XYZ file of N, CA, C and O in Angstrom:
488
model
N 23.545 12.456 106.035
C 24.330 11.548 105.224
C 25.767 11.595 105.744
O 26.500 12.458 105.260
N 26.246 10.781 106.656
C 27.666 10.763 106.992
C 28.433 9.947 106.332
O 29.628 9.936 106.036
N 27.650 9.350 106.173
C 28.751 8.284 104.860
C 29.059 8.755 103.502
O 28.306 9.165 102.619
N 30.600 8.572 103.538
C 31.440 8.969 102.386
C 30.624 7.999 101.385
O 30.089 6.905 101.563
N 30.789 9.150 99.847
C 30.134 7.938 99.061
C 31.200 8.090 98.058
O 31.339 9.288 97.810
N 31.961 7.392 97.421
C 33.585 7.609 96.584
C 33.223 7.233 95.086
O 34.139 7.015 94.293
N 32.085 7.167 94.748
C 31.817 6.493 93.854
C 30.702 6.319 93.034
O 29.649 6.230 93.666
N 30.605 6.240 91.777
C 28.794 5.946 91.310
C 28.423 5.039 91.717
O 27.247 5.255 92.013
N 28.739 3.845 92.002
C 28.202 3.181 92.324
C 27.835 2.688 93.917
O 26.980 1.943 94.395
N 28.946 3.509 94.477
C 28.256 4.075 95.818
C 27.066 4.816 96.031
O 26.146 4.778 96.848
N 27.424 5.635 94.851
C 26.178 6.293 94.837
C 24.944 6.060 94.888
O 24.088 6.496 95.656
N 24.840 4.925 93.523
C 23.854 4.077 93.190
C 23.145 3.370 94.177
O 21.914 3.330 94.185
N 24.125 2.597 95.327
C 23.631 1.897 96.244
C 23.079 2.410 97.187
O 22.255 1.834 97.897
N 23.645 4.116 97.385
C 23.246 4.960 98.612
C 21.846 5.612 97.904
O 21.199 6.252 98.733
N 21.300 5.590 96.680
C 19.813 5.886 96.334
C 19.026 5.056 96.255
O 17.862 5.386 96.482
N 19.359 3.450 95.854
C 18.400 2.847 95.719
C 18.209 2.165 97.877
O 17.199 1.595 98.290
N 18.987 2.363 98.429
C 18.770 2.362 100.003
C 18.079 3.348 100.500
O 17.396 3.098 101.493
N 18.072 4.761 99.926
C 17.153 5.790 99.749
C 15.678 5.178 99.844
O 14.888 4.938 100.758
N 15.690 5.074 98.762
C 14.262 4.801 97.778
C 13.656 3.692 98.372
O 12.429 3.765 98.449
N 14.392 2.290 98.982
C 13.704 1.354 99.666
C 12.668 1.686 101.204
O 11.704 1.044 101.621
N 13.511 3.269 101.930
C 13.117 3.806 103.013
C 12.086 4.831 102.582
O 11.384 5.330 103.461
N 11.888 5.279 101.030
C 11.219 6.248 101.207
C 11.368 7.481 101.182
O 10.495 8.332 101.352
N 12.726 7.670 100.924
C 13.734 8.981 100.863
C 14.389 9.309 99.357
O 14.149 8.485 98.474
N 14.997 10.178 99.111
C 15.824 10.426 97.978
C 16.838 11.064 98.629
O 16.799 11.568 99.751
N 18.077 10.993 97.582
C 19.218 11.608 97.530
C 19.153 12.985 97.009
O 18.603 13.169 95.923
N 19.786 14.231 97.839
C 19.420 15.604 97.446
C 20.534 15.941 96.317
O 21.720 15.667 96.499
N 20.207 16.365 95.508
C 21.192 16.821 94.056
C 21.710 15.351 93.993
O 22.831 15.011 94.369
N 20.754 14.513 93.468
C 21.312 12.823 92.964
C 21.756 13.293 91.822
O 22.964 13.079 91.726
N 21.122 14.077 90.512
C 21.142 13.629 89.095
C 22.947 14.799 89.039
O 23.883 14.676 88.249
N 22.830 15.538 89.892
C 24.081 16.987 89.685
C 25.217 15.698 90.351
O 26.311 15.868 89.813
N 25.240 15.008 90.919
C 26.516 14.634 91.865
C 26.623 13.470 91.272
O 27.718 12.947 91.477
N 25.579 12.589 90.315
C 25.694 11.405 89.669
C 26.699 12.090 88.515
O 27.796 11.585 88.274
N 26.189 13.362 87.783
C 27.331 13.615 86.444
C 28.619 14.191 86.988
O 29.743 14.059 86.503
N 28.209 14.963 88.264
C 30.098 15.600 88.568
C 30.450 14.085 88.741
O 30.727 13.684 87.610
N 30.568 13.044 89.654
C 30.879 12.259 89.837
C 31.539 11.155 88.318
O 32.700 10.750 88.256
N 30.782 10.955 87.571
C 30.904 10.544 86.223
C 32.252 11.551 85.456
O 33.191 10.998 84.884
N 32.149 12.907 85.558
C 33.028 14.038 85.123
C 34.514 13.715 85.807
O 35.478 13.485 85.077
N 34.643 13.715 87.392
C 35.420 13.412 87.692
C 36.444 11.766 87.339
O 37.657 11.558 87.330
N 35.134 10.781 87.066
C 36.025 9.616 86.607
C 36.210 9.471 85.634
O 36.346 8.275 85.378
N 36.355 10.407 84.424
C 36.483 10.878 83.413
C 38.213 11.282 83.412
O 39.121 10.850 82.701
N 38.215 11.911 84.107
C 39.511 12.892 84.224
C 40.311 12.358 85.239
O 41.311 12.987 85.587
N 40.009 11.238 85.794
C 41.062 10.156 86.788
C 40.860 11.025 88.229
O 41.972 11.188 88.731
N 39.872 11.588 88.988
C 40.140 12.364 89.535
C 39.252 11.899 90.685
O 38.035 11.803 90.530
N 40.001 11.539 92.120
C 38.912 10.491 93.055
C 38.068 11.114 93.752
O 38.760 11.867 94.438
N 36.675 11.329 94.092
C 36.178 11.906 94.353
C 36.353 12.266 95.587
O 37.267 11.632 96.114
N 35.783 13.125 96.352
C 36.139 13.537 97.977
C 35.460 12.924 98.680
O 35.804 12.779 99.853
N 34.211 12.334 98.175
C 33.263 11.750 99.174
C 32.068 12.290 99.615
O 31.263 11.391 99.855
N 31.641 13.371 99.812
C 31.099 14.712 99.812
C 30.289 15.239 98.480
O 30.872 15.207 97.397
N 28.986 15.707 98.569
C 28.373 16.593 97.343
C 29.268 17.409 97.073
O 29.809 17.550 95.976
N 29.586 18.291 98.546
C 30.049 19.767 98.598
C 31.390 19.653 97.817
O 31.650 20.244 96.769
N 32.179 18.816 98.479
C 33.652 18.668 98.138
C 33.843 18.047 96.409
O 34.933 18.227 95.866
N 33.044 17.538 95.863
C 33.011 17.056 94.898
C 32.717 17.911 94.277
O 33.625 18.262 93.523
N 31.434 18.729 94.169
C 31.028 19.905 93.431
C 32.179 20.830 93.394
O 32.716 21.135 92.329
N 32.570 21.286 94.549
C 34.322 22.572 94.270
C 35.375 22.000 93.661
O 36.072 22.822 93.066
N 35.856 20.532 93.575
C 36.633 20.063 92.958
C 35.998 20.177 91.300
O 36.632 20.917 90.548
N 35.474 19.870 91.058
C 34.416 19.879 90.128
C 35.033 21.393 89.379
O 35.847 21.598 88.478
N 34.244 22.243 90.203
C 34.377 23.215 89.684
C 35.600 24.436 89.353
O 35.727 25.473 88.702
N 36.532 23.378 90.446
C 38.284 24.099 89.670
C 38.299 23.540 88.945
O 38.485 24.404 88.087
N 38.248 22.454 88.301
C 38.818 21.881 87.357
C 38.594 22.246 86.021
O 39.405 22.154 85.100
N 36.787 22.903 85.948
C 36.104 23.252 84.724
C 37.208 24.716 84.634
O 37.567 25.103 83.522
N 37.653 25.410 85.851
C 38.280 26.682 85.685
C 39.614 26.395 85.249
O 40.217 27.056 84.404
N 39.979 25.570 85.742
C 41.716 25.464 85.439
C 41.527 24.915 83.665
O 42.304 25.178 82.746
N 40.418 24.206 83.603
C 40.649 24.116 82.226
C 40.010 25.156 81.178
O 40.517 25.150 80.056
N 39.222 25.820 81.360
C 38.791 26.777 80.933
C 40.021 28.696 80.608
O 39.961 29.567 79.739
N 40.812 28.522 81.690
C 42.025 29.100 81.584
C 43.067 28.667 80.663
O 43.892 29.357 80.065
N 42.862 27.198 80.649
C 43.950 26.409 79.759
C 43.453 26.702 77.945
O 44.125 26.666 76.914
N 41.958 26.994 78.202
C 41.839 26.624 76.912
C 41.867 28.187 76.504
O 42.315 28.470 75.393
N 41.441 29.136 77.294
C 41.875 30.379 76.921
C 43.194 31.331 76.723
O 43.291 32.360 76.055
N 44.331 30.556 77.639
C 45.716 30.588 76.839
C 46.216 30.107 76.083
O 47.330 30.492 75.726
N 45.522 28.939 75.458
C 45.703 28.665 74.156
C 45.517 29.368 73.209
O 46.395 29.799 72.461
N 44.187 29.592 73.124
C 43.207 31.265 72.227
C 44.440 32.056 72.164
O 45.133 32.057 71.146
N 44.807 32.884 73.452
C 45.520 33.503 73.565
C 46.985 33.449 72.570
O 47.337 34.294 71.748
N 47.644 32.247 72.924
C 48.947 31.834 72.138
C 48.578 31.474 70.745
O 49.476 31.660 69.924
N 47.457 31.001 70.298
C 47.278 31.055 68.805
C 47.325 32.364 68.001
O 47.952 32.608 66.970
N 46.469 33.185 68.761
C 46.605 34.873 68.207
C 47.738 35.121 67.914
O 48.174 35.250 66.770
N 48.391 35.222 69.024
C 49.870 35.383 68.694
C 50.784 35.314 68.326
O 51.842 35.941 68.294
N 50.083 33.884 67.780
C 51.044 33.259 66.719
C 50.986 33.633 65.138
O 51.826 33.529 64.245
N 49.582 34.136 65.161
C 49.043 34.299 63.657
C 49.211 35.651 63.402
O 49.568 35.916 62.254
N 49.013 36.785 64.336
C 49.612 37.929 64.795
C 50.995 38.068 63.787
O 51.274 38.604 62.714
N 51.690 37.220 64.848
C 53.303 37.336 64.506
C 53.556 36.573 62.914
O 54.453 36.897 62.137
N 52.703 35.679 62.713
C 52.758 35.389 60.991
C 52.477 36.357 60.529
O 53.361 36.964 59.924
N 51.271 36.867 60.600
C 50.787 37.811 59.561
C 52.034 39.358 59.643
O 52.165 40.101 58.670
N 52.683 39.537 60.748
C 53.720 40.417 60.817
C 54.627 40.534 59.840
O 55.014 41.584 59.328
N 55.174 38.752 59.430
C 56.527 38.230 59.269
C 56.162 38.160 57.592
O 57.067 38.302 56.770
N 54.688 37.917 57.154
C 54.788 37.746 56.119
C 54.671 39.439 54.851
O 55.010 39.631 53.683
N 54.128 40.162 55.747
C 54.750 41.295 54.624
C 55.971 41.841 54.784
O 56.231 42.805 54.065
N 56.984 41.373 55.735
C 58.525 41.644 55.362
C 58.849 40.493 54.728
O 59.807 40.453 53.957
N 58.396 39.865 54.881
C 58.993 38.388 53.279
C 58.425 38.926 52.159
O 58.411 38.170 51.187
N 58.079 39.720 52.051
C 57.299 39.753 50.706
C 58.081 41.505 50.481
O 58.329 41.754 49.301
N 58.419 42.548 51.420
C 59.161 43.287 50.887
C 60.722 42.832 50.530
O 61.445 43.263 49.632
N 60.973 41.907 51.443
C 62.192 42.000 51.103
C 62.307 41.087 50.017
O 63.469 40.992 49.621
N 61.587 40.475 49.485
C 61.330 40.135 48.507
C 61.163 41.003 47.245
O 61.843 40.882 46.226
N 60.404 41.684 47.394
C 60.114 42.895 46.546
C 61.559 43.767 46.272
O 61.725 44.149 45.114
N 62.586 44.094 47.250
C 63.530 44.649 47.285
C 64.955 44.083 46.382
O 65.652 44.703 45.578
N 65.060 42.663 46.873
C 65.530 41.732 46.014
C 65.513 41.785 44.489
O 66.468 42.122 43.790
N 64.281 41.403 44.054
C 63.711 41.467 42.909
C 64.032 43.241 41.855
O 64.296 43.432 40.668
N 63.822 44.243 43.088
C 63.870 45.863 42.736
C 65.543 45.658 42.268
O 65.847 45.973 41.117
N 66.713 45.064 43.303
C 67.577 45.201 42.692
C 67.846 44.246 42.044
O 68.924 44.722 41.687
N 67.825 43.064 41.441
C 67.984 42.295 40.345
C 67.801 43.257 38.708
O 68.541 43.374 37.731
N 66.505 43.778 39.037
C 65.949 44.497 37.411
C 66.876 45.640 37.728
O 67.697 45.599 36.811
N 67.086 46.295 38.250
C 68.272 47.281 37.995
C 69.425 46.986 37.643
O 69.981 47.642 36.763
N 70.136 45.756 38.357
C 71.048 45.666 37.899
C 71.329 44.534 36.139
O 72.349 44.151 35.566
N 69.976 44.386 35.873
C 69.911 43.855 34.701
C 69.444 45.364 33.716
O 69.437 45.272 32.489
N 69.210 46.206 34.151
C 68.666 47.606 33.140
C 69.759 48.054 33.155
O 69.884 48.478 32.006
N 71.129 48.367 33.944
C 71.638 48.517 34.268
C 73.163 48.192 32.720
O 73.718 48.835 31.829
N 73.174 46.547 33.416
C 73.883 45.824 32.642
C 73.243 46.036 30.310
O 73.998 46.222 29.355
N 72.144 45.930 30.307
C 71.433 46.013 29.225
C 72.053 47.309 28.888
O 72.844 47.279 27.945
N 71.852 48.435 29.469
C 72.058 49.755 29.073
C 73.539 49.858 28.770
O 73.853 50.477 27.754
N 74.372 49.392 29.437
C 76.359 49.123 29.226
C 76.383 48.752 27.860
O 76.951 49.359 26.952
N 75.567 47.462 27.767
C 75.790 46.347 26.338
C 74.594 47.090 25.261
O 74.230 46.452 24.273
N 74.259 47.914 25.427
C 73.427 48.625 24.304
C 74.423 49.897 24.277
O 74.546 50.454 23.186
N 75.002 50.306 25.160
C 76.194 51.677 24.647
C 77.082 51.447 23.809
O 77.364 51.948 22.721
N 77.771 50.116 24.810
C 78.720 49.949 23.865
C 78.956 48.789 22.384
O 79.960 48.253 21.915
N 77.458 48.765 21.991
C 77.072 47.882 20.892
C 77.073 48.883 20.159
O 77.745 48.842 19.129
N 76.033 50.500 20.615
C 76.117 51.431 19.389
C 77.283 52.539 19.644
O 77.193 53.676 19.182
N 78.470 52.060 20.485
C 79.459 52.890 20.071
C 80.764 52.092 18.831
O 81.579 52.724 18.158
N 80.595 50.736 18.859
C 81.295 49.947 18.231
C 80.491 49.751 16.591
O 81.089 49.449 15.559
N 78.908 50.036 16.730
C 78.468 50.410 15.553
C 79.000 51.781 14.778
O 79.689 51.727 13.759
N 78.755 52.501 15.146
C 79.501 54.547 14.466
C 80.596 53.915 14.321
O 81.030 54.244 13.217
N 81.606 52.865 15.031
C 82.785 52.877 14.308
C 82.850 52.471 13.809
O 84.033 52.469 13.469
N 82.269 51.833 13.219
C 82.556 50.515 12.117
C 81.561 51.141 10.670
O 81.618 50.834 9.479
N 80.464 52.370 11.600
C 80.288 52.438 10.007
C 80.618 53.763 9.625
O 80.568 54.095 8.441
């Protein structure tokens, strides 16, 4: 097969010219879907089973990396939430710790000096 085939429908024409002689195309149904895969993804074919199949098959890798540093950066993200959210919630807690003190605080002043102004008065 020396002829570049760039295309399904090169393809197409280079099996059914096959099939009129009596022949088939070797890995037709594998090079009909990489081929389909590649015009999927805008990506021109090489011309070639061989060359088509390795293109083919960086691409499943480069995206397969892509989709696993994603994985990756989501963890990390939820990681770093789940980090962030029990110091919002202490310092929250801390907040709150000194608010009621300084209201037990204040209560305890205005209850002294309510029952020291009471004994004097009675």
């Amino acid at each position: 097969m020396a002829e570049k085939i760039n295309g399904i429908d090169e393809l197409e024409r280079m099996k059914a010219a096959a099939a009129t002689q009596g022949a088939t195309i070797p890995n037709y149904q594998e090079w009909s879907q990489i081929m389909k895969d590649l015009g999927e993804a805008g990506v021109q074919s090489t011309g070639s089973y061989e060359g088509d199949k390795a293109l083919h098959t960086e691409i499943i890798n480069v995206v397969e990396q892509h989709i696993e540093q994603q994985k990756v950066e989501q963890a990390q993200q939820a990681k770093k939430t789940q980090e962030e959210q029990p110091k919002k919630i202490s310092e929250s807690d801390s907040e709150q710790a000194l608010k009621a003190t300084v209201a037990n605080a204040t209560s305890s002043v205005i209850l002294s000096d309510y029952m020291k102004y009471y004994h004097l008065l009675s």
